[in-house]
XYZ file of C-alpha atoms in Angstrom:
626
model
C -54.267 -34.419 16.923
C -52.303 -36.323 14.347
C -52.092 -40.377 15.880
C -49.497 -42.983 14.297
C -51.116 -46.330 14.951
C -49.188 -49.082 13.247
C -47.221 -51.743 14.347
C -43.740 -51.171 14.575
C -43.164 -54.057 11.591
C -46.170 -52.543 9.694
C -45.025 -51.574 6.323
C -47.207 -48.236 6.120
C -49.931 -48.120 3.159
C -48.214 -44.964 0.514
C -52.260 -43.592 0.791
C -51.881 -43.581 4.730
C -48.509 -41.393 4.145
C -49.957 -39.145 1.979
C -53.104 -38.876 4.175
C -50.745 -38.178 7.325
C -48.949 -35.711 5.482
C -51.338 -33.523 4.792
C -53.012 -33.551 8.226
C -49.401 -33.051 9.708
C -48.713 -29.845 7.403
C -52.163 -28.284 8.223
C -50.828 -28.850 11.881
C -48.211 -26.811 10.531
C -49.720 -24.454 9.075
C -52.313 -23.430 11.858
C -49.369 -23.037 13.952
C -47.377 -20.704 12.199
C -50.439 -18.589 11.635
C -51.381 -18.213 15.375
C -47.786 -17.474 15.709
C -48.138 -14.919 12.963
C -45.113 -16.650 11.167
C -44.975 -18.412 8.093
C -42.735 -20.589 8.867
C -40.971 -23.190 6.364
C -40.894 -26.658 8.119
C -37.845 -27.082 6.032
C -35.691 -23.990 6.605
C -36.589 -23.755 9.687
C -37.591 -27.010 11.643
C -38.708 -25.680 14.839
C -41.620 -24.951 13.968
C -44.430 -25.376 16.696
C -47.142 -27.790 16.372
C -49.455 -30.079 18.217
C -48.195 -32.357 19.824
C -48.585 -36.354 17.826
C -48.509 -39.861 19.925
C -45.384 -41.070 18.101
C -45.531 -44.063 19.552
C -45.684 -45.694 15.825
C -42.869 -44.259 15.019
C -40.919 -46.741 14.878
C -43.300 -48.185 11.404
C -41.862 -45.434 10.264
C -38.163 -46.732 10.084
C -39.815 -50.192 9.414
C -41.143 -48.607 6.150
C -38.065 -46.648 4.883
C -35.740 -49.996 5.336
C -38.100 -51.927 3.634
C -38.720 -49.805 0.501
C -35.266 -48.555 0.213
C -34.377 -52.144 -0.661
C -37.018 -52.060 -2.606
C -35.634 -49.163 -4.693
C -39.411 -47.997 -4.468
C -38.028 -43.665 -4.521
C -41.969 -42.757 -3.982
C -42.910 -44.645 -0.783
C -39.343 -43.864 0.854
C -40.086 -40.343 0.096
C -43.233 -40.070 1.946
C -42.293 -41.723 4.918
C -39.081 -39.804 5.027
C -41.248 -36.649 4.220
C -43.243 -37.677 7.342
C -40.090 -37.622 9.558
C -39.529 -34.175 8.386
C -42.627 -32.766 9.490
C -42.605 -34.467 12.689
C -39.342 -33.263 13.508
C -39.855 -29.830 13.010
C -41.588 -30.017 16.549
C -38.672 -29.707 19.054
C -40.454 -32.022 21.278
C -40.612 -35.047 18.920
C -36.946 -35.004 17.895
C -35.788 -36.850 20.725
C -38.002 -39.441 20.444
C -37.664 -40.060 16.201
C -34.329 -41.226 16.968
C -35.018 -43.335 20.092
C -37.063 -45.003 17.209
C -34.669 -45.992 15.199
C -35.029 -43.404 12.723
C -31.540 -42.488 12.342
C -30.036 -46.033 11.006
C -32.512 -46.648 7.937
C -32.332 -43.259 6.752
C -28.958 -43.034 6.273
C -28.874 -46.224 4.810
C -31.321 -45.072 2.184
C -29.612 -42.019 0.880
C -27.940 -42.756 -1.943
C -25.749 -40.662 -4.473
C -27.817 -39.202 -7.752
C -26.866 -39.490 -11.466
C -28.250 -36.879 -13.994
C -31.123 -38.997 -14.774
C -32.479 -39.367 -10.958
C -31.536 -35.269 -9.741
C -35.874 -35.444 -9.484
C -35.854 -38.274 -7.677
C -37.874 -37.436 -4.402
C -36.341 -39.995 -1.700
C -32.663 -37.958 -1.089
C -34.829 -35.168 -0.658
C -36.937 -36.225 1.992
C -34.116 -38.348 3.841
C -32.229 -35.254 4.228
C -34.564 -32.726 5.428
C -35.456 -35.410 7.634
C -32.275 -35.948 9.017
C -31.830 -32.569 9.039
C -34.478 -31.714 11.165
C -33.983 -33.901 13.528
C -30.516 -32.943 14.149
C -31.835 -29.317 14.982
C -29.650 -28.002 17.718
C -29.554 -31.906 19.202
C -26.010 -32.840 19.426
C -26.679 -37.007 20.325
C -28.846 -37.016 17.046
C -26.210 -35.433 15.095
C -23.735 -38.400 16.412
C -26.082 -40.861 15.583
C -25.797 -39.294 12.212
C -22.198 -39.360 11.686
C -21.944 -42.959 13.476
C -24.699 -44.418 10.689
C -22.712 -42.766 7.689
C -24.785 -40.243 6.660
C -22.427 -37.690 6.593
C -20.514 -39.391 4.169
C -22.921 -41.013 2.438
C -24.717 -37.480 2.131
C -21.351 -35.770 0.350
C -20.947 -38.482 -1.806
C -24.544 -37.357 -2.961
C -23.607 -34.297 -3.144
C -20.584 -34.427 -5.059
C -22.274 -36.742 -7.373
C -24.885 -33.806 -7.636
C -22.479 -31.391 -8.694
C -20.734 -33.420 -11.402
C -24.073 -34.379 -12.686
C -25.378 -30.525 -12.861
C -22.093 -29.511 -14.369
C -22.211 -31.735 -16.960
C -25.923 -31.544 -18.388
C -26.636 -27.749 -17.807
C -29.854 -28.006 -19.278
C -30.769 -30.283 -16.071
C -29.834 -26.792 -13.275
C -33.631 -26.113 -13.293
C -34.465 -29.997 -11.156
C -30.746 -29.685 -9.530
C -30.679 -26.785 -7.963
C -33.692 -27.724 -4.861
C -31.017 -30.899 -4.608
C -28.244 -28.938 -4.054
C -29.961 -26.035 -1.495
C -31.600 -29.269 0.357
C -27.721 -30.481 0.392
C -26.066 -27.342 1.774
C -29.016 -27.036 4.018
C -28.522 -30.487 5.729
C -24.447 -29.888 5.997
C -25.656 -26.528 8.028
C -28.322 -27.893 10.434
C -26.132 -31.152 10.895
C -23.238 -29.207 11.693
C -24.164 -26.093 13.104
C -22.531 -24.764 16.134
C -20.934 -28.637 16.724
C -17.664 -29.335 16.369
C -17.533 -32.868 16.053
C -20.319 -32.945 12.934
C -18.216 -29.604 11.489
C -15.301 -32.267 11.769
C -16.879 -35.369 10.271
C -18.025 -33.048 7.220
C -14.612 -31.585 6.544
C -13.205 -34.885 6.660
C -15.598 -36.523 4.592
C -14.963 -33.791 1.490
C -17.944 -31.302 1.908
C -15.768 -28.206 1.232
C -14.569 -28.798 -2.446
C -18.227 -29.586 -3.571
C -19.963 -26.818 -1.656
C -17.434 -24.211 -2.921
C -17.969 -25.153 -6.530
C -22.004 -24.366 -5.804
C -20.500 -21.136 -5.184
C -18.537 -20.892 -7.961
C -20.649 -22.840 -10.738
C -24.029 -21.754 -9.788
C -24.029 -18.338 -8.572
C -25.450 -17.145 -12.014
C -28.322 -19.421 -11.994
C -29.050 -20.892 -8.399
C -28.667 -17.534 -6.159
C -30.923 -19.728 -3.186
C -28.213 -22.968 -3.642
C -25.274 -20.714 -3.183
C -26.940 -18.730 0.019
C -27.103 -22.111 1.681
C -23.818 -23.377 0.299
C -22.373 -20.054 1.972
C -23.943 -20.852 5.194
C -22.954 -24.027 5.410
C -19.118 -22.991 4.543
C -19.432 -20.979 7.196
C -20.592 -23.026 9.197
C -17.639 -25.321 8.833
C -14.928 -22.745 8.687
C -15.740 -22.441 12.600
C -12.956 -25.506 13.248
C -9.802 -24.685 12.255
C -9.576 -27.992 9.649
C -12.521 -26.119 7.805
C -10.920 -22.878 7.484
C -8.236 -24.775 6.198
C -9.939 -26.804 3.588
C -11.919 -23.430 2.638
C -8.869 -21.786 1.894
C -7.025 -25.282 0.534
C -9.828 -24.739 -2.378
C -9.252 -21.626 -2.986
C -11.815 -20.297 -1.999
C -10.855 -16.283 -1.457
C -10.835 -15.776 -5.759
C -14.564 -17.834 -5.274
C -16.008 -15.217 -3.604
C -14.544 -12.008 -5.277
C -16.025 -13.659 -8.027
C -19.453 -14.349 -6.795
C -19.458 -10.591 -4.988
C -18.811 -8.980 -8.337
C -21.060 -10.834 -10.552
C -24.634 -11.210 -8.264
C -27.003 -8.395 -7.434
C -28.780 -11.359 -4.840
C -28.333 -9.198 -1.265
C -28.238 -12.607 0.324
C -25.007 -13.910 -1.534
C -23.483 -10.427 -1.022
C -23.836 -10.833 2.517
C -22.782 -13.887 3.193
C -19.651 -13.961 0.418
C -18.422 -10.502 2.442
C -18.739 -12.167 5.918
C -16.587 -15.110 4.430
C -14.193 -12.868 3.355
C -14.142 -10.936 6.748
C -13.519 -14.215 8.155
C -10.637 -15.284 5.792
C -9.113 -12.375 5.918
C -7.914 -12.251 9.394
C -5.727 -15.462 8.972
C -2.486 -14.541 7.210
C -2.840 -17.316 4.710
C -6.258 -15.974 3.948
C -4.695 -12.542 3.104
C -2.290 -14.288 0.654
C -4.886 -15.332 -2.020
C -5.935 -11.828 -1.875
C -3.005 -11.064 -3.345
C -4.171 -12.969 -6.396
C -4.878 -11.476 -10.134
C -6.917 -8.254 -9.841
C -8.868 -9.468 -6.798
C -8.204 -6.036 -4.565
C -8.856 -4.466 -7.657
C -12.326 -6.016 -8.154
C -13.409 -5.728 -4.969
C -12.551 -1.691 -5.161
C -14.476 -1.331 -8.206
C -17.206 -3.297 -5.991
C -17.202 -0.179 -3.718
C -16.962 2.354 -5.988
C -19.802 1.268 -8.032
C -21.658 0.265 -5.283
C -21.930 -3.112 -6.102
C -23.104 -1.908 -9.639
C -25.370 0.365 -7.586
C -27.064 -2.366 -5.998
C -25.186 -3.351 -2.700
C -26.266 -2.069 0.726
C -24.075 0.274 2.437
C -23.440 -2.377 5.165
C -21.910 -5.128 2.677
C -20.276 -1.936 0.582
C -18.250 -0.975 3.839
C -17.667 -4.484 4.713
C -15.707 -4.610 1.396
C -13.681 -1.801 1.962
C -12.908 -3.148 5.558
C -11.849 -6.501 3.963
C -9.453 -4.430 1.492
C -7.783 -2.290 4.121
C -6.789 -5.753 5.857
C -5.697 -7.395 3.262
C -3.205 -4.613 2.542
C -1.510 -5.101 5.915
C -0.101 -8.182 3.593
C 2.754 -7.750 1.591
C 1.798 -9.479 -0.944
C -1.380 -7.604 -1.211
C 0.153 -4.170 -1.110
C 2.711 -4.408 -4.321
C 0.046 -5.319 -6.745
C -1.303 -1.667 -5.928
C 1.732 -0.227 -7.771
C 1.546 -2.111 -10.604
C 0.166 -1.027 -13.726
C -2.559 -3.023 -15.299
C -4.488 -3.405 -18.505
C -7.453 -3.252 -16.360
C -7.485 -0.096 -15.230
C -4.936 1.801 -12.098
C -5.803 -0.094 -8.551
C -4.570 2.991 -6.987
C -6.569 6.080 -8.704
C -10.067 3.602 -8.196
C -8.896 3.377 -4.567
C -8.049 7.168 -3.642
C -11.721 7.748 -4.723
C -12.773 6.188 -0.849
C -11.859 9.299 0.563
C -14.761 11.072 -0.920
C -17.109 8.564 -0.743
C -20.403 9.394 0.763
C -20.188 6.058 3.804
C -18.016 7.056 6.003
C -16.938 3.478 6.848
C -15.643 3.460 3.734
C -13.791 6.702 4.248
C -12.337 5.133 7.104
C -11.185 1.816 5.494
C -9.754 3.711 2.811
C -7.274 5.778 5.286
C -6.524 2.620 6.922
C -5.822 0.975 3.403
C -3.459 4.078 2.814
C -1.602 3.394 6.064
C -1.496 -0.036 5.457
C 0.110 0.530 1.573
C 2.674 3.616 3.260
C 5.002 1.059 4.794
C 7.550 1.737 1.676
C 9.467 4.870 0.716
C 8.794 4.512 -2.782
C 5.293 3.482 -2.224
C 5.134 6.746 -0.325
C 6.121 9.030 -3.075
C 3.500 7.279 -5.284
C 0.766 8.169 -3.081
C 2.115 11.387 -2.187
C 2.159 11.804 -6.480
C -0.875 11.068 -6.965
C -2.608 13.840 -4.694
C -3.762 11.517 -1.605
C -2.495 14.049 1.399
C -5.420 16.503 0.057
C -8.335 14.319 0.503
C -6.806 12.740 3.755
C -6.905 15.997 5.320
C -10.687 16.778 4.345
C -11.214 13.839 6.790
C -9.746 15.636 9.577
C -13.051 18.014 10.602
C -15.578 14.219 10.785
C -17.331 13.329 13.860
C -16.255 10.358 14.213
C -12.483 10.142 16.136
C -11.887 6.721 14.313
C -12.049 8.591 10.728
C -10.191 11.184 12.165
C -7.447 9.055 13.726
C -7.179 6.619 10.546
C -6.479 9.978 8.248
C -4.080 11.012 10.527
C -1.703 7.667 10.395
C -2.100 7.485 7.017
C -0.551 11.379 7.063
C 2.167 10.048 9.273
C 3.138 6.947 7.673
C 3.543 9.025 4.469
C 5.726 11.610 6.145
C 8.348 9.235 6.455
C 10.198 9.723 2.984
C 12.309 12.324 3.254
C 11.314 13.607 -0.139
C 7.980 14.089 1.365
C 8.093 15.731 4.397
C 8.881 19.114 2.918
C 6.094 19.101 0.047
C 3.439 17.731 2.768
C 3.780 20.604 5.057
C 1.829 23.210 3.593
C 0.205 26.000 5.469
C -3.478 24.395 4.768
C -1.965 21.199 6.289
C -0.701 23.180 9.594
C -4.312 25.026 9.465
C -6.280 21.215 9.272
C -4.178 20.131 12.446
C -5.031 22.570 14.724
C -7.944 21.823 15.500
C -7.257 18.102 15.940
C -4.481 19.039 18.722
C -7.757 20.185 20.481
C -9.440 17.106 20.337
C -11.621 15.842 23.304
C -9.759 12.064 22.280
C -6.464 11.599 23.679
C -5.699 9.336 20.556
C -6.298 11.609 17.970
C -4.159 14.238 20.340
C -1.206 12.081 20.691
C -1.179 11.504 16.715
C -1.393 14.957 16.279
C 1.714 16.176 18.041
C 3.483 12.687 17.147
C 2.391 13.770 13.167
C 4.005 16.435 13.380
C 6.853 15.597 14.949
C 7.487 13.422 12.027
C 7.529 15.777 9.529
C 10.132 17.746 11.300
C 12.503 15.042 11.445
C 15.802 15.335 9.971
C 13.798 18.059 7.446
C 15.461 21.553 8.691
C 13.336 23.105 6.111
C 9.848 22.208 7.929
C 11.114 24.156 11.098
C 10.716 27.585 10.299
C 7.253 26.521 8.938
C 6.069 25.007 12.532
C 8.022 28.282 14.310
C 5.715 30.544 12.496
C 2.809 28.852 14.421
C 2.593 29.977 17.642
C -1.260 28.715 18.122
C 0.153 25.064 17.412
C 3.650 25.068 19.397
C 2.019 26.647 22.344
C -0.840 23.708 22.295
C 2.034 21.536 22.094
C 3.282 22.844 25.268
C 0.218 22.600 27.002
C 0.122 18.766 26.289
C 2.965 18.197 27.991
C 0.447 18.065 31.095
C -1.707 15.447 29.364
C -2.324 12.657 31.500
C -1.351 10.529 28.391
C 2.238 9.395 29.012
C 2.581 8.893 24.673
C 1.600 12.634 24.116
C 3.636 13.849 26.760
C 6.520 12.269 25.149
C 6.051 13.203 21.426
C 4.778 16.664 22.332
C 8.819 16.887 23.944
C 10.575 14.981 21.063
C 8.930 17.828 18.723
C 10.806 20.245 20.136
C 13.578 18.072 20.169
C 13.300 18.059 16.422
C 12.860 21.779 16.056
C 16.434 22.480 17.529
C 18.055 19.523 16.235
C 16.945 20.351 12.896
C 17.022 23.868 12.661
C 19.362 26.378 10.621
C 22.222 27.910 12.940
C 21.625 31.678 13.708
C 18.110 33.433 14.509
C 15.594 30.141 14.087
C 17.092 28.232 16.842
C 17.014 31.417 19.043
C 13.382 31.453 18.193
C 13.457 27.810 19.113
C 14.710 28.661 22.377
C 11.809 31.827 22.749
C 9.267 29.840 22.998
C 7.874 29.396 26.287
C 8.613 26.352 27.842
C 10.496 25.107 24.986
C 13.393 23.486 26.927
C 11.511 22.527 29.382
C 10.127 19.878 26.825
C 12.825 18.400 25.858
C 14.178 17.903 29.294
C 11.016 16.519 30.230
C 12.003 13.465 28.255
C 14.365 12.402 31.026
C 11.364 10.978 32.942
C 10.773 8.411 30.539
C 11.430 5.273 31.319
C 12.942 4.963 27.796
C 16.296 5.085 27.048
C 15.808 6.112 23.388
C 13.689 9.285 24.163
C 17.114 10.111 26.779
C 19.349 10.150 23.670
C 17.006 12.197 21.599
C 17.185 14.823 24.369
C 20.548 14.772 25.161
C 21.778 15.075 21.356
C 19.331 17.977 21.068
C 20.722 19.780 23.688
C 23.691 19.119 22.948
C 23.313 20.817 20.123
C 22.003 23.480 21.900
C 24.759 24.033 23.867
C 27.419 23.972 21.128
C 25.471 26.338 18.774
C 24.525 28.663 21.465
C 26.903 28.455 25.207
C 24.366 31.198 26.861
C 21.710 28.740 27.241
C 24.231 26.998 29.496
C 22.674 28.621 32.725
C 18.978 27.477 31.689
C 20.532 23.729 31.431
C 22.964 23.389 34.462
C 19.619 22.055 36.946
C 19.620 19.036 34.892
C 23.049 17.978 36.090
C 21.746 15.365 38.811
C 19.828 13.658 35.977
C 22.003 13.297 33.310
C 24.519 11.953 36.267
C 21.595 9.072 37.060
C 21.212 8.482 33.288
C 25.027 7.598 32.984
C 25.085 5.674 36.309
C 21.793 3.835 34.452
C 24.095 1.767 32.268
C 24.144 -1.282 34.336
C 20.005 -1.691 33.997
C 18.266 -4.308 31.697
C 17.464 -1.587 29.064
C 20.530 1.237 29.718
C 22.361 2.078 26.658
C 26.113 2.578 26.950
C 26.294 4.903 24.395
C 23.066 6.898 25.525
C 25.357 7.140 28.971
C 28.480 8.210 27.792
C 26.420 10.922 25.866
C 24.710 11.867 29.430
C 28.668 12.767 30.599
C 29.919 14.532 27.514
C 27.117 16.998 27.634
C 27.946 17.525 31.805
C 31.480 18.147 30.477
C 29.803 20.585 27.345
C 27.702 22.335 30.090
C 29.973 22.974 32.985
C 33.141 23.830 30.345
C 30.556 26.819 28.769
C 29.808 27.488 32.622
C 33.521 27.721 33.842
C 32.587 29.665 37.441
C 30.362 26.671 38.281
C 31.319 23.177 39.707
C 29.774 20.225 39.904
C 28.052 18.749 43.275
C 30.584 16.768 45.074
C 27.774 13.591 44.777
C 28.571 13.765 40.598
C 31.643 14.442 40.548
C 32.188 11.079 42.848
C 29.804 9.449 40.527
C 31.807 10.297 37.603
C 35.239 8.951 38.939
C 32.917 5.879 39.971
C 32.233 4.989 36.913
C 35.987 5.304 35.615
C 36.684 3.255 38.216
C 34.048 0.101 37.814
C 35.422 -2.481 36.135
C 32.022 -3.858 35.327
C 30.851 -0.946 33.517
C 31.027 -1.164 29.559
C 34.470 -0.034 28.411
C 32.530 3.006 25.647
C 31.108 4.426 29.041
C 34.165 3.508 31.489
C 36.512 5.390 29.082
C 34.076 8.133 28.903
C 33.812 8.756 32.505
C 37.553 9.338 32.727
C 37.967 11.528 30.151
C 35.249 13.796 31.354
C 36.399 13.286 35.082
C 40.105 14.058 33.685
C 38.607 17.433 31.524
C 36.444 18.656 34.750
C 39.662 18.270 36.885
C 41.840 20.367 34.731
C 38.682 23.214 35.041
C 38.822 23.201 38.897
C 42.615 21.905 39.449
């Protein structure tokens, strides 16, 4: 067992520290093998090993405050190298610092110039100090309250400046700058306050130019660098300074160019992270940055990214598009090379995460008419539907709103409906998923409306109509609803003459657009009243099939006084009474509506559209039955 002897004023012999040293690492090292780990005492200080008497520890700090004034780089090293291998037993942390540890060594780091990036003390001091902060949140505030943390980023800045300008010096610099980010991420980790103290004190800007300046050359500088960032985007004042530098073009940048699986990783999960926040989705609207990170997928990361990070790219796209500013670079032509033909390509691509993201990503870019017909142009519907037959409902359902959301054009409806396109959706109005059910029937429902010329397609279906009539028993409440606003669409739609009767044929037809008087939404009330209205002007003989619904369309007028009543929806309730009982002459209304009716001509507190309403219609129903 490893004994520290001196004298807490004993300035320790450099022999004795390089003796101690060694004995301490083969402590090390016999640990980690009976562990069967080989652990790194610097990457990852906890380490297990035998138990020292620290009880000279305190020499230790002795030494390092007397050499650092000394300028002596060597002798600081070693005893700070010391500290480092003590600490990366959990069980001597606490006691290193109750030594005094913390105070000298942050007075000895110092920033570097491009003649010291060798020099072996800033090193040492910060492995130390980063070891003993190890998931021990009162050494990490002794840290920040002795001025490490700044005095650490000023050493780190000064690193990068000195790198950047004497490239031929990257081979000594880079250790400096992974020992850096490593001390930012074990100081800070998973603590707000030190994630805090390091924004504050300028760690972003330097660590993000590692990213930028080094990922060529220093692939182990830049994984650590990453961590760190990430480390510090936790607080909201990091994510802020991340993004404040810009950091979004950064990491495209560093994605496209590496082929190290580490920086892929951790440059995607940054970008996952980023884009969530809407100002992180804004710098993705940048110069050719969705583009690059679509030819990332495509090629696989130049055939060299694993199909996790590969997907986690696409995901990051198909967010990003939810952005405005993200989405109309997508229709722009560049010298580059099309965005959009790269991107349709995810619909055949062999992951089906990617698959996924890229349906999503064509949702996402549908939200514009014109942006419609572009997609619809360039042959997306096709390979949209070939995702309609995957095992997995979340491909299925992400193809499907992309279908939708491109439906809504007018100019598109007609050309989308094709009979392969009726064929692909039968089977998904089977589904065992209520989701992928309800976007079925809704789908189609689209498609129909205000396009008379998709009717007569949909009427020649019977499979698919008939399905649609059996959801109207879902226990879904959405997929009742749409599955009744279809057939809404079919007779409002439709050409006069034998397609509406066939309309009407159809079992259980009317019965699902009445059924859209149990909603609790006034909008779906309207869309069943106009349709039957319709109904009843285009053919009076249905008039008998329609008279049962008088009580509701009475409560549906007398509804206008509620929070989300619609005058006009109202008024419509009583001109289609009038429409049905004037086509049914030999029957009268109940004496309970026909009360109602005069009620409401009556109320002064009913809307003046609906009170006006009511008296014509009680006036017209009157003159029927004098």
């Amino acid at each position: 067992m490893t004994k520290l002897n001196w004298t807490p004023t004993t300035v320790i012999p450099l022999a004795d520290l390089d003796d101690l040293a060694r004995q301490l690492q083969h402590e090390l090292d016999a640990a980690a093998d009976d562990d069967g780990d080989q652990t790194s005492s610097t990457e990852s200080p906890v380490a297990v090993i035998s138990a020292p008497a620290i009880a000279g520890a305190s020499a230790l700090a002795y030494t390092i405050d007397q050499r650092a004034g000394a300028a002596d780089d060597e002798h600081v090293a070693a005893a700070a190298h010391i500290v480092a291998l003590l600490a990366a037993s959990e069980s001597n942390r606490g006691a290193l610092r109750e030594a005094g540890l913390v105070a000298p060594l942050a007075k000895a780091l110092q920033p570097v110039s491009v003649a010291s990036l060798n020099a072996k003390a800033p090193r040492q001091i910060m492995r130390a100090l980063a070891n003993m902060s190890f998931d021990n949140d009162e050494t990490r505030a002794q840290i920040i309250a002795a001025g490490a943390v700044a005095s650490q980023v000023a050493l780190l800045v000064e690193a990068v400046a000195a790198l950047r300008s004497s490239p031929g010096s990257v081979r000594e610099g880079t250790v400096l700058l992974r020992i850096c980010a490593g001390f930012v991420l074990n100081v800070s980790a998973d603590n707000a306050d030190s994630q805090k103290a390091f924004v504050e004190a300028g760690a972003v800007a330097p660590l993000v130019t590692v990213v930028e300046k080094f990922v060529d050359t220093a692939p182990d500088a830049v994984t650590m660098s990453l961590r760190a960032l990430a480390s510090l985007a936790e607080v909201e004042q990091g994510k802020a300074a991340l993004l404040g530098a810009s950091i979004v073009p950064v990491l495209v940048d560093a994605l496209s160019r590496t082929s190290d699986e580490g920086v892929q990783e951790l440059s995607v999960a940054a970008l996952e992270l980023l884009v969530e926040d809407e100002s992180g989705r804004v710098q993705f609207a940048g110069p050719l940055l969705l583009h690059k990170l679509i030819v990332f997928v495509n090629s696989g990361g130049n055939g060299l990214a694993t199909s996790e990070v590969i997907g986690s790219v696409a995901k990051v796209v198909s967010t990003a598009l939810t952005e405005d500013e993200c989405m109309l670079p997508m229709f722009q032509p560049s010298t580059d090379g099309n965005p959009l033909s790269e991107f349709l390509r995810w619909m055949e691509h062999s992951e089906a995460t990617v698959r996924m993201a890229g349906a999503l990503s064509v949702g996402n870019l549908a939200r514009r008419d014109d942006h419609c017909m572009q997609l619809f142009a360039a042959g997306i519907v096709a390979p949209l539907s070939k995702l309609f037959p995957a095992t997995d409902a979340r491909e299925q359902h992400a193809a499907l709103g992309a279908i939708k959301n491109l439906s809504m054009p007018a100019d598109n409806k007609e050309k989308m409906l094709t009979s392969q396109l009726l064929d692909d959706f039968n089977p998904l109005l089977h589904s065992p998923h209520t989701a992928i059910q309800y976007l079925a029937v809704s789908t189609l429902r689209s498609l129909c409306n205000n396009c008379g010329a998709n009717v007569p397609k949909l009427l020649a279906r019977d499979e698919i109509l008939l399905r649609c009539i059996e959801l109207l028993k879902s226990e879904h409440v959405g997929t009742q609803c749409e599955s009744g606003r279809l057939f809404c669409n079919l007779i409002r739609y439709v050409d006069v003459g034998e397609t509406i009767d066939a309309v009407i044929a159809i079992p259980g037809a009317l019965d699902a657009v009445s059924s859209l008087f149990a909603s609790e939404h006034v909008m779906l009330h309207g869309e069943a009243i106009f349709a039957l209205s319709v109904l009843v002007k285009v053919r009076p003989g249905t008039v008998d099939k329609l008279l049962h619904l008088e009580s509701k369309l009475l409560k549906i007028a007398q509804s206008s006084t509620t929070a989300n009543a619609s005058p006009v929806v109202s008024a419509n309730a009583l001109t289609l009474l009038l429409h049905l009982f004037t086509a049914a002459p030999t029957q009268q209304l109940s004496t309970e509506t026909t009360e109602g009716i005069q009620d409401l001509a009556q109320d002064e507190t009913v809307d003046p559209i609906l009170r006006a309403k009511a008296k014509e219609v009680a006036d017209a129903l009157a003159s029927l039955h004098p």
